[in-house]
Coordinates of C-alpha atoms in Angstrom, one line a residue:
M12 CA 86.5 126.7 84.2
S13 CA 90.0 127.2 85.5
R14 CA 90.6 125.6 88.9
A15 CA 93.4 124.5 91.1
P16 CA 94.6 120.9 91.0
L17 CA 93.3 118.6 93.7
K18 CA 95.3 118.4 96.9
L19 CA 94.0 114.9 97.8
G20 CA 92.4 112.2 95.8
C21 CA 90.5 109.5 97.7
I22 CA 89.1 106.1 96.8
A23 CA 86.6 104.5 99.2
D24 CA 85.5 100.9 99.1
D25 CA 81.9 101.6 100.0
F26 CA 79.5 104.5 100.0
T27 CA 79.1 105.1 103.8
G28 CA 82.8 104.9 104.2
A29 CA 83.3 107.5 101.6
T30 CA 80.9 109.9 103.4
D31 CA 82.7 109.1 106.7
L32 CA 86.1 110.1 105.1
A33 CA 84.7 113.2 103.4
N34 CA 83.1 114.2 106.8
N35 CA 86.4 114.2 108.6
L36 CA 88.2 116.1 105.8
V37 CA 85.5 118.8 105.8
R38 CA 85.7 119.1 109.6
A39 CA 89.4 119.7 109.3
G40 CA 89.0 122.4 106.7
M41 CA 88.9 120.8 103.2
R42 CA 86.2 121.6 100.6
V43 CA 85.1 118.1 99.5
V44 CA 82.9 116.6 96.8
Q45 CA 82.0 112.9 97.0
T46 CA 81.3 111.2 93.7
I47 CA 79.3 108.0 93.3
G48 CA 81.5 105.8 91.2
V49 CA 84.2 107.1 88.8
P50 CA 82.9 110.3 87.1
S51 CA 82.8 110.3 83.3
E52 CA 83.7 114.0 83.1
P53 CA 86.3 116.3 84.8
L54 CA 85.4 118.1 88.0
A55 CA 83.4 121.3 87.6
A56 CA 83.8 122.5 91.2
D57 CA 86.9 124.0 92.7
V58 CA 87.5 121.8 95.8
D59 CA 90.5 120.6 97.8
A60 CA 89.7 116.9 97.8
V61 CA 87.4 114.4 96.0
V62 CA 86.3 111.1 97.4
V63 CA 85.4 108.5 94.8
A64 CA 82.9 106.1 96.4
L65 CA 83.0 102.6 95.0
K66 CA 81.0 99.6 96.0
S67 CA 84.0 97.3 96.0
R68 CA 84.4 95.9 99.5
T69 CA 82.7 92.5 98.9
I70 CA 83.2 92.0 95.1
A71 CA 85.8 89.8 93.5
P72 CA 89.3 91.1 94.3
A73 CA 90.2 91.4 90.6
D74 CA 87.1 93.6 90.0
A75 CA 87.9 95.7 93.1
V76 CA 91.4 96.3 91.8
A77 CA 90.2 97.3 88.3
Q78 CA 87.6 99.7 89.7
S79 CA 90.2 101.2 92.1
L80 CA 92.7 101.7 89.3
D81 CA 90.1 103.4 87.2
A82 CA 89.4 105.8 90.1
L83 CA 93.1 106.4 90.6
A84 CA 93.5 107.3 86.9
W85 CA 90.6 109.8 87.0
L86 CA 92.0 111.4 90.2
Q87 CA 95.4 111.7 88.7
A88 CA 93.8 113.4 85.7
Q89 CA 92.4 116.0 88.1
G90 CA 95.9 116.9 89.3
A91 CA 95.9 115.0 92.7
K92 CA 99.4 114.3 94.0
Q93 CA 98.6 112.3 97.2
F94 CA 96.1 109.5 97.3
Y95 CA 94.1 107.8 100.0
F96 CA 92.5 104.3 99.9
K97 CA 89.8 104.3 102.5
Y98 CA 88.4 101.1 104.0
C99 CA 86.2 100.4 107.1
S100 CA 87.4 101.2 110.6
T101 CA 86.7 97.5 111.4
F102 CA 89.1 96.5 108.6
D103 CA 86.5 94.1 107.3
S104 CA 87.3 92.2 104.1
T105 CA 86.9 88.8 102.7
A106 CA 89.6 86.2 103.2
Q107 CA 90.9 87.0 99.8
G108 CA 90.9 90.8 100.2
N109 CA 90.0 93.3 99.1
I110 CA 92.2 95.6 101.3
G111 CA 95.5 93.9 100.5
P112 CA 95.1 93.4 96.7
V113 CA 93.8 97.0 96.2
A114 CA 96.5 98.5 98.3
E115 CA 99.2 96.6 96.3
A116 CA 97.7 97.5 93.0
L117 CA 97.6 101.2 93.9
M118 CA 101.2 101.0 95.1
D119 CA 102.3 99.5 91.8
A120 CA 100.5 102.1 89.8
L121 CA 102.0 104.9 91.8
G122 CA 105.5 103.4 91.8
T123 CA 105.8 103.5 95.6
D124 CA 107.4 100.8 97.7
F125 CA 105.8 101.7 101.0
T126 CA 102.5 102.7 102.6
I127 CA 100.8 102.6 105.9
A128 CA 97.6 100.9 107.1
T129 CA 95.6 102.1 110.0
P130 CA 91.8 101.8 110.5
A131 CA 92.0 103.7 113.8
F132 CA 89.1 106.1 114.4
P133 CA 89.2 107.0 118.1
D134 CA 86.1 109.2 117.9
N135 CA 84.1 106.0 117.0
K136 CA 86.0 103.9 119.5
R137 CA 88.2 102.1 116.9
T138 CA 91.7 101.9 118.2
V139 CA 94.9 100.0 117.3
F140 CA 97.4 98.9 119.9
K141 CA 100.4 96.6 119.2
G142 CA 98.8 95.9 115.9
Y143 CA 95.5 94.7 117.4
L144 CA 92.2 96.4 116.5
F145 CA 89.8 97.2 119.3
A146 CA 86.1 98.1 118.7
G147 CA 84.8 99.8 121.8
E148 CA 86.2 98.2 125.0
G149 CA 87.1 94.8 123.4
L150 CA 88.9 93.3 120.6
L151 CA 87.4 93.3 117.1
N152 CA 86.5 89.7 117.1
E153 CA 84.4 90.2 120.3
S154 CA 82.5 93.3 119.0
G155 CA 79.8 91.6 116.9
M156 CA 81.9 91.8 113.7
Q157 CA 82.6 88.1 114.0
N158 CA 79.0 87.7 113.0
H159 CA 79.0 90.1 110.0
P160 CA 76.9 88.4 107.3
L161 CA 79.4 89.2 104.4
T162 CA 82.8 90.0 106.0
P163 CA 83.0 88.3 109.4
M164 CA 86.2 89.3 111.3
T165 CA 87.5 86.7 113.6
D166 CA 91.1 87.8 114.0
P167 CA 91.9 91.2 115.6
N168 CA 95.7 91.1 114.7
L169 CA 95.9 93.4 111.7
V170 CA 99.4 92.5 110.7
R171 CA 98.4 88.9 110.4
V172 CA 95.1 89.7 108.6
L173 CA 96.9 92.0 106.1
Q174 CA 99.8 89.7 105.6
A175 CA 97.4 87.0 104.5
Q176 CA 96.1 89.3 101.7
T177 CA 99.4 90.7 100.4
K178 CA 102.7 89.6 98.7
R179 CA 104.7 92.4 100.3
R180 CA 106.0 92.1 103.9
V181 CA 103.8 93.7 106.5
G182 CA 105.3 95.4 109.5
L183 CA 104.2 97.5 112.5
I184 CA 104.8 101.1 113.7
D185 CA 103.8 100.6 117.3
Y186 CA 102.5 103.0 119.9
S187 CA 105.9 103.7 121.5
V188 CA 107.1 105.2 118.1
V189 CA 103.9 107.1 117.4
A190 CA 104.0 108.7 120.9
Q191 CA 107.3 110.3 120.0
G192 CA 105.9 112.2 117.1
A193 CA 106.4 112.6 113.3
D194 CA 110.2 112.4 113.4
A195 CA 110.1 109.1 115.1
V196 CA 107.5 107.8 112.7
R197 CA 109.7 109.0 109.7
A198 CA 112.7 107.1 111.2
R199 CA 110.6 104.0 111.7
I200 CA 109.3 104.2 108.1
A201 CA 112.9 104.4 106.8
A202 CA 114.0 101.5 108.9
L203 CA 111.1 99.3 107.7
R204 CA 111.8 100.2 104.1
A205 CA 115.4 99.2 104.6
E206 CA 114.2 95.8 105.9
G207 CA 112.0 95.3 102.8
V208 CA 108.7 96.0 104.5
G209 CA 106.1 97.3 102.1
L210 CA 103.1 98.0 104.3
A211 CA 103.0 98.9 108.0
V212 CA 100.1 98.8 110.4
V213 CA 100.2 102.0 112.6
D214 CA 99.0 102.1 116.2
A215 CA 96.7 104.9 117.3
I216 CA 94.6 105.1 120.5
S217 CA 93.6 108.8 120.4
N218 CA 93.2 111.7 118.0
A219 CA 96.4 113.0 119.4
D220 CA 98.2 110.0 118.0
L221 CA 96.7 110.6 114.6
L222 CA 97.8 114.3 114.7
R223 CA 101.3 113.3 115.8
M224 CA 101.8 111.0 112.9
G225 CA 100.1 113.4 110.4
P226 CA 103.2 115.4 109.3
A227 CA 105.1 112.2 108.5
L228 CA 102.4 111.1 106.1
A229 CA 102.8 114.1 103.9
E230 CA 105.7 112.5 102.3
L231 CA 103.9 109.3 101.2
P232 CA 102.2 109.1 97.8
L233 CA 99.6 106.7 99.1
L234 CA 97.9 106.2 102.4
T235 CA 95.6 103.4 103.3
A236 CA 93.4 103.8 106.3
G237 CA 90.0 104.2 107.8
S238 CA 88.7 107.7 108.0
G239 CA 90.4 108.6 111.3
V240 CA 93.8 109.7 110.0
A241 CA 92.0 112.2 107.7
I242 CA 91.8 114.7 110.6
A243 CA 95.6 115.1 110.3
L244 CA 95.9 115.7 106.6
P245 CA 94.4 119.1 105.8
A246 CA 97.1 120.8 108.0
N247 CA 99.7 119.3 105.7
F248 CA 98.3 121.5 103.0
G249 CA 98.1 124.6 105.1
L250 CA 94.3 124.3 105.8
A251 CA 92.4 124.9 109.0
P252 CA 88.8 124.1 110.1
S253 CA 86.2 126.4 108.7
P254 CA 82.3 126.3 109.2
Q255 CA 81.8 127.3 105.6
A256 CA 83.1 124.0 104.4
A257 CA 80.0 122.2 105.8
A258 CA 77.2 124.6 104.8
L259 CA 74.2 123.0 103.0
P260 CA 71.0 124.3 101.5
A261 CA 68.0 124.5 103.9
A262 CA 66.1 121.2 104.3
Q263 CA 62.5 120.7 103.3
G264 CA 60.1 117.9 102.5
L265 CA 59.1 114.7 104.3
Q266 CA 61.4 112.4 106.4
A267 CA 62.2 108.7 106.3
V268 CA 64.7 106.0 107.3
V269 CA 65.6 102.9 105.4
S270 CA 67.9 100.3 107.0
G271 CA 69.5 97.1 105.6
S272 CA 72.3 96.8 108.2
C273 CA 72.4 93.9 110.6
S274 CA 75.1 95.4 112.9
V275 CA 74.8 95.5 116.6
A276 CA 74.6 99.4 116.6
T277 CA 71.8 99.5 113.9
N278 CA 69.8 96.8 115.7
Q279 CA 69.8 99.1 118.8
Q280 CA 68.9 102.1 116.7
V281 CA 66.0 100.4 115.1
A282 CA 64.8 99.2 118.6
H283 CA 65.1 102.8 119.9
F284 CA 63.1 104.3 117.1
I285 CA 60.3 101.8 117.5
A286 CA 60.3 102.3 121.3
S287 CA 59.9 106.0 120.7
G288 CA 56.5 105.4 119.1
R289 CA 57.5 106.1 115.6
P290 CA 56.0 103.9 112.8
A291 CA 58.2 101.1 111.5
R292 CA 57.8 98.3 109.0
A293 CA 60.0 95.2 108.8
I294 CA 60.9 93.5 105.5
D295 CA 61.2 89.7 105.7
P296 CA 63.9 88.6 103.2
L297 CA 62.2 85.2 102.9
Q298 CA 59.3 87.1 101.2
L299 CA 61.7 88.1 98.5
A300 CA 62.6 84.6 97.5
G301 CA 60.1 84.6 94.7
G302 CA 62.3 86.9 92.6
P303 CA 61.5 90.3 91.0
E304 CA 57.7 89.9 91.2
A305 CA 57.9 89.1 94.9
S306 CA 60.3 92.0 95.5
A307 CA 57.9 94.4 93.6
R308 CA 55.0 93.3 95.9
V309 CA 57.0 94.0 99.0
V310 CA 58.1 97.4 97.7
A311 CA 54.5 98.3 96.8
D312 CA 53.1 97.2 100.2
A313 CA 55.8 99.1 102.0
L314 CA 55.1 102.3 100.1
A315 CA 51.3 102.0 100.5
W316 CA 51.9 101.6 104.3
A317 CA 54.2 104.6 104.4
Q318 CA 52.3 107.1 102.3
P319 CA 49.6 108.1 104.8
L320 CA 52.1 108.2 107.7
L321 CA 54.8 110.4 106.2
A322 CA 53.0 113.7 106.9
S323 CA 53.2 113.0 110.7
G324 CA 57.0 112.6 110.8
P325 CA 59.7 110.1 109.9
V326 CA 58.9 106.5 109.2
L327 CA 61.3 103.5 109.2
V328 CA 61.4 100.6 106.8
Y329 CA 64.0 98.0 107.8
S330 CA 65.4 94.6 107.1
T331 CA 67.7 94.7 110.1
A332 CA 67.8 91.4 112.1
E333 CA 69.7 89.6 114.8
P334 CA 72.6 87.3 113.7
A335 CA 70.7 84.1 114.3
A336 CA 67.9 85.3 112.0
V337 CA 70.3 86.5 109.4
K338 CA 72.0 83.1 109.3
A339 CA 68.7 81.3 108.9
I340 CA 67.9 83.4 105.9
Q341 CA 71.4 82.9 104.4
D342 CA 71.1 79.1 104.9
Q343 CA 67.9 79.1 102.9
L344 CA 68.7 81.6 100.2
G345 CA 72.5 81.7 100.1
V346 CA 74.7 84.6 101.4
A347 CA 75.0 86.5 98.1
E348 CA 71.4 86.0 97.0
A349 CA 70.0 87.1 100.4
G350 CA 72.1 90.2 100.5
A351 CA 71.3 91.2 96.9
L352 CA 67.6 90.7 97.4
V353 CA 67.5 92.9 100.4
E354 CA 69.7 95.6 98.9
H355 CA 67.6 95.8 95.7
T356 CA 64.3 95.9 97.6
V357 CA 65.3 98.5 100.2
A358 CA 66.8 100.6 97.4
A359 CA 63.6 100.4 95.5
I360 CA 61.7 101.5 98.6
A361 CA 64.0 104.4 99.1
R362 CA 63.4 105.6 95.5
G363 CA 59.7 105.2 96.0
L364 CA 59.8 107.2 99.3
V365 CA 61.6 110.1 97.5
A366 CA 59.0 109.9 94.7
L367 CA 56.4 110.4 97.5
G368 CA 58.0 113.6 98.6
V369 CA 60.7 112.5 101.1
R370 CA 63.5 115.0 100.9
Q371 CA 65.3 114.1 104.1
L372 CA 66.4 110.4 103.9
L373 CA 68.6 108.5 106.3
V374 CA 70.1 105.2 105.0
A375 CA 71.7 102.7 107.4
G376 CA 74.2 100.1 106.1
G377 CA 77.1 100.3 103.7
E378 CA 75.9 97.9 101.1
T379 CA 72.4 99.3 101.4
S380 CA 73.6 102.9 101.0
G381 CA 75.4 101.9 97.8
A382 CA 72.3 100.4 96.4
C383 CA 70.1 103.4 97.4
V384 CA 72.3 106.1 95.9
Q385 CA 72.4 104.1 92.7
A386 CA 68.6 103.7 92.7
L387 CA 68.3 107.5 93.2
E388 CA 70.8 108.1 90.3
I389 CA 73.0 110.3 92.5
S390 CA 76.4 111.1 91.0
Q391 CA 77.8 113.7 93.4
M392 CA 77.1 114.8 97.0
Q393 CA 78.0 117.9 98.9
I394 CA 79.2 117.1 102.4
G395 CA 77.6 118.9 105.3
P396 CA 77.5 119.0 109.1
Q397 CA 78.3 116.0 111.3
I398 CA 75.5 114.2 113.1
D399 CA 77.7 111.7 114.9
P400 CA 81.4 110.9 114.4
G401 CA 81.8 109.6 110.9
V402 CA 78.2 110.4 109.8
P403 CA 77.3 113.8 108.1
W404 CA 74.3 115.1 106.4
C405 CA 74.8 115.5 102.7
H406 CA 72.9 117.2 99.8
A407 CA 72.6 115.7 96.3
A408 CA 70.8 116.3 93.1
S409 CA 68.6 113.4 91.9
P410 CA 66.1 113.0 89.0
V411 CA 63.7 111.5 91.5
A412 CA 63.8 114.9 93.4
P413 CA 64.1 117.2 90.4
E414 CA 63.4 120.6 92.1
A415 CA 66.0 121.2 94.8
G416 CA 67.5 117.8 95.4
L417 CA 67.4 116.0 98.7
H418 CA 69.3 115.8 102.0
L419 CA 70.5 112.3 102.9
T420 CA 72.9 110.7 105.3
L421 CA 74.6 107.3 104.7
K422 CA 75.3 105.6 108.0
S423 CA 77.8 102.8 108.3
G424 CA 76.1 99.9 110.2
N425 CA 78.2 100.2 113.3
F426 CA 78.2 104.0 113.6
G427 CA 75.9 106.3 115.5
S428 CA 74.5 106.6 118.9
V429 CA 71.5 104.6 120.0
D430 CA 69.1 107.5 119.3
F431 CA 70.7 108.3 116.0
F432 CA 67.5 107.8 113.9
S433 CA 65.5 110.0 116.2
K434 CA 67.9 112.9 116.6
A435 CA 69.4 113.2 113.1
F436 CA 66.4 115.1 111.6
G437 CA 66.6 117.7 114.4
Q438 CA 70.1 118.7 113.3
L439 CA 69.1 119.9 109.8
T440 CA 68.3 123.6 109.2
T441 CA 64.9 123.7 107.6
A442 CA 63.4 126.1 105.2

């Protein structure tokens, strides 16, 4: 099938982040497909952008670089000319990366000496000022992210954080420049390049800031950012918002939520769902310490509990816990083993729920979402309407839901209103 080359090729370091980015591009007028991993075949659909969702945020930096370069090569083969490396709006990464190493590898592959870095997403209260990242009303390291079980963030100074991960010099395009508009941003980029700066953190405290810097970004082969700056990019290609870009098939089937996130926001959402009187079942990670057999028993018990309840409305299965409880589990099992056990188990429960007839599935947590879409053997997702900033409904084909596929939403741990679990299902158009 003949189709136009891609306008924008995107690489995301986790699955919820990919959906978040695709959501903002769709809202601004781009037709978007999200792939789960690097596709093995060329695109069949005629779209403006593709977001390749990787699960590379917490793996070894060398592996993250290799996967990202594979994604870049595939996107180049589809004709993309500009590229976007998407990370979380909380800029979370291990001490070794992977933001810096992946950004530098993509720069080398594209032959460019400069790119920007901005996780700003004002719609979700992520703002950057003087190079410092704010989450809500406070600095990043006071937001709960300092307690993240895999990527704790204790320094809100993004220039300092990024410089520790890169060989290139890191600079700043501060608010006073951004406020003057695209020409001032272009001039600052030229000055930083002349000084030998390779990456520059960019301030933004509002969507207006993102839109002001947008035209200057059209000239860069590579952008690195959260999803916020995506709102400014479709206009660079002559595109405008269109409701048709977010249309999905009508929803049907049963409803369920699975949650593996331990973020502050998800803890509040779990508590709200339970307080609303809906059925919920907690998964204790210590019950999984016996290995595959123990995990299989937990999965079977959860599905047996859920089956008679599904006909009455959404159910919730969660491993979400407060930071102190998470630390106690990690101390006993180890950080990596505890995380892997929970992801595998929650993903198996998600697959089992779909096999029971769930066709509207909400997944909370970036790592959990990655495990769930892999368990459901989903390779591509059509991006639909937004539920909350950064979180859309999607539609996907899955061999576990062979007739008409399923609707799902992949929610980053820190995203969504307190009543997110309860209200999300009401926003779908049903058959």
